[in-house]
Short mmCIF file of C-alpha atoms in Angstrom, two decimals:
data_model
loop_
_atom_site.label_atom_id
_atom_site.label_comp_id
_atom_site.label_asym_id
_atom_site.label_seq_id
_atom_site.Cartn_x
_atom_site.Cartn_y
_atom_site.Cartn_z
CA MET I 1 -54.82 122.30 101.86
CA LYS I 2 -52.50 121.91 104.82
CA LYS I 3 -49.11 120.30 104.62
CA TYR I 4 -47.04 119.37 107.62
CA VAL I 5 -43.28 119.81 107.44
CA PHE I 6 -40.99 117.60 109.50
CA VAL I 7 -38.04 119.70 110.73
CA LEU I 8 -34.68 118.13 111.53
CA ASN I 9 -32.83 119.69 114.53
CA ALA I 10 -35.90 121.77 115.40
CA ILE I 11 -34.47 123.20 118.64
CA GLU I 12 -31.36 124.60 116.93
CA LEU I 13 -33.53 125.95 114.11
CA ILE I 14 -35.86 127.75 116.52
CA ASN I 15 -32.89 129.24 118.41
CA LYS I 16 -31.45 130.67 115.20
CA LEU I 17 -34.82 132.11 114.18
CA MET I 18 -35.37 133.64 117.63
CA ASN I 19 -31.97 135.36 117.36
CA GLY I 20 -33.12 137.02 114.15
CA LYS I 21 -31.00 134.89 111.83
CA ARG I 22 -32.04 133.44 108.49
CA VAL I 23 -31.93 129.71 108.03
CA GLU I 24 -30.95 128.23 104.70
CA GLY I 25 -31.67 124.63 103.95
CA VAL I 26 -33.33 122.11 101.71
CA LEU I 27 -36.99 121.09 101.59
CA TYR I 28 -37.53 117.55 100.27
CA MET I 29 -39.77 114.50 100.41
CA ASP I 30 -38.21 111.88 102.67
CA GLU I 31 -37.86 108.57 100.83
CA ASN I 32 -38.44 106.39 103.90
CA THR I 33 -41.38 108.16 105.54
CA GLY I 34 -42.83 110.02 102.56
CA ARG I 35 -43.10 113.19 104.66
CA LEU I 36 -42.12 116.70 103.61
CA THR I 37 -38.84 117.41 105.45
CA PHE I 38 -36.74 120.54 106.03
CA LYS I 39 -33.04 120.11 106.73
CA ALA I 40 -31.09 123.26 107.65
CA TYR I 41 -27.60 123.73 106.24
CA ASN I 42 -24.83 123.90 108.81
CA ARG I 43 -23.15 127.06 107.53
CA LYS I 44 -19.93 128.29 109.07
CA PRO I 45 -18.95 131.95 108.89
CA GLN I 46 -16.06 132.75 106.59
CA VAL I 47 -12.97 133.85 108.43
CA ARG I 48 -11.05 136.44 106.45
CA TYR I 49 -7.54 137.36 107.40
CA HIS I 50 -6.66 140.91 106.47
CA ASP I 51 -3.33 141.83 104.93
CA ARG I 52 -0.71 143.42 107.15
CA LEU I 53 0.88 146.58 105.78
CA LEU I 54 4.66 146.27 105.80
CA HIS I 55 5.58 149.53 104.08
CA ARG I 56 3.77 152.46 102.49
CA MET I 57 5.51 153.92 99.45
CA GLU I 58 4.95 157.07 97.43
CA HIS I 59 2.95 155.33 94.70
CA GLY I 60 1.94 152.06 96.36
CA TRP I 61 2.50 149.63 99.22
CA VAL I 62 3.99 146.31 100.34
CA ARG I 63 1.67 143.99 102.27
CA GLU I 64 1.86 140.53 103.76
CA SER I 65 -1.06 138.13 103.63
CA LYS I 66 -1.28 134.67 105.09
CA GLU I 67 0.27 133.11 101.97
CA ARG I 68 1.81 135.93 99.91
CA ILE I 69 3.88 139.09 99.83
CA LYS I 70 2.03 141.71 97.77
CA VAL I 71 3.55 144.75 96.08
CA TYR I 72 1.30 147.36 94.47
CA GLU I 73 2.37 150.30 92.30
CA SER I 74 0.18 152.89 90.60
CA ILE I 75 2.07 155.62 88.78
CA PRO I 76 0.43 158.35 86.67
CA LYS I 77 1.14 158.15 82.92
CA GLU I 78 1.62 161.93 82.76
CA LEU I 79 5.09 161.56 84.26
CA GLY I 80 6.47 160.04 81.08
CA THR I 81 8.18 156.76 80.39
CA ALA I 82 11.61 157.70 81.70
CA ARG I 83 10.32 158.97 85.07
CA VAL I 84 7.93 156.02 85.41
CA MET I 85 10.84 153.62 84.88
CA SER I 86 13.00 155.42 87.45
CA ILE I 87 10.13 155.47 89.97
CA LEU I 88 9.53 151.74 89.43
CA GLU I 89 13.21 151.03 89.97
CA ARG I 90 13.40 153.19 93.11
CA GLU I 91 10.25 151.75 94.68
CA THR I 92 11.24 148.18 93.84
CA LYS I 93 14.45 148.77 95.79
CA GLU I 94 12.35 150.16 98.66
CA ALA I 95 10.15 147.06 98.60
CA LYS I 96 13.20 144.78 98.61
CA ASN I 97 14.70 146.68 101.54
CA THR I 98 11.42 146.33 103.42
CA LEU I 99 11.52 142.56 102.95
CA ILE I 100 15.14 142.45 104.13
CA GLU I 101 14.25 144.47 107.25
CA ARG I 102 11.28 142.16 107.89
CA GLU I 103 13.54 139.12 107.65
CA LEU I 104 16.12 140.69 110.02
CA ASP I 105 13.37 141.54 112.52
CA MET I 106 12.17 137.94 112.41
CA LEU I 107 15.71 136.70 113.10
CA GLU I 108 16.01 138.97 116.16
CA PHE I 109 12.94 137.36 117.77
CA CYS I 110 14.31 133.83 117.30
#
């Protein structure tokens, strides 16, 4: 049994297929004509902005994304609570200084 499929935007669909791309879409029965119809989704590629490294620290980093300032710390437990607390304090000061320097650099350009 043969079925004919009506394809919307056939030229664009063929171009995508000839370029080796996959085409996602929906296959449905058209209410008006009663024909089997394929409609391709108009997918847009996701644009991902990567974080910019502001400062690399001994146990982590400070990065800037499009919307946030990120601070990451990973300290081994073997160092003990007292040393971990002092490292956290020291590296937090480093991160704050980095943000101050970033702000001063931005003011110089203006």
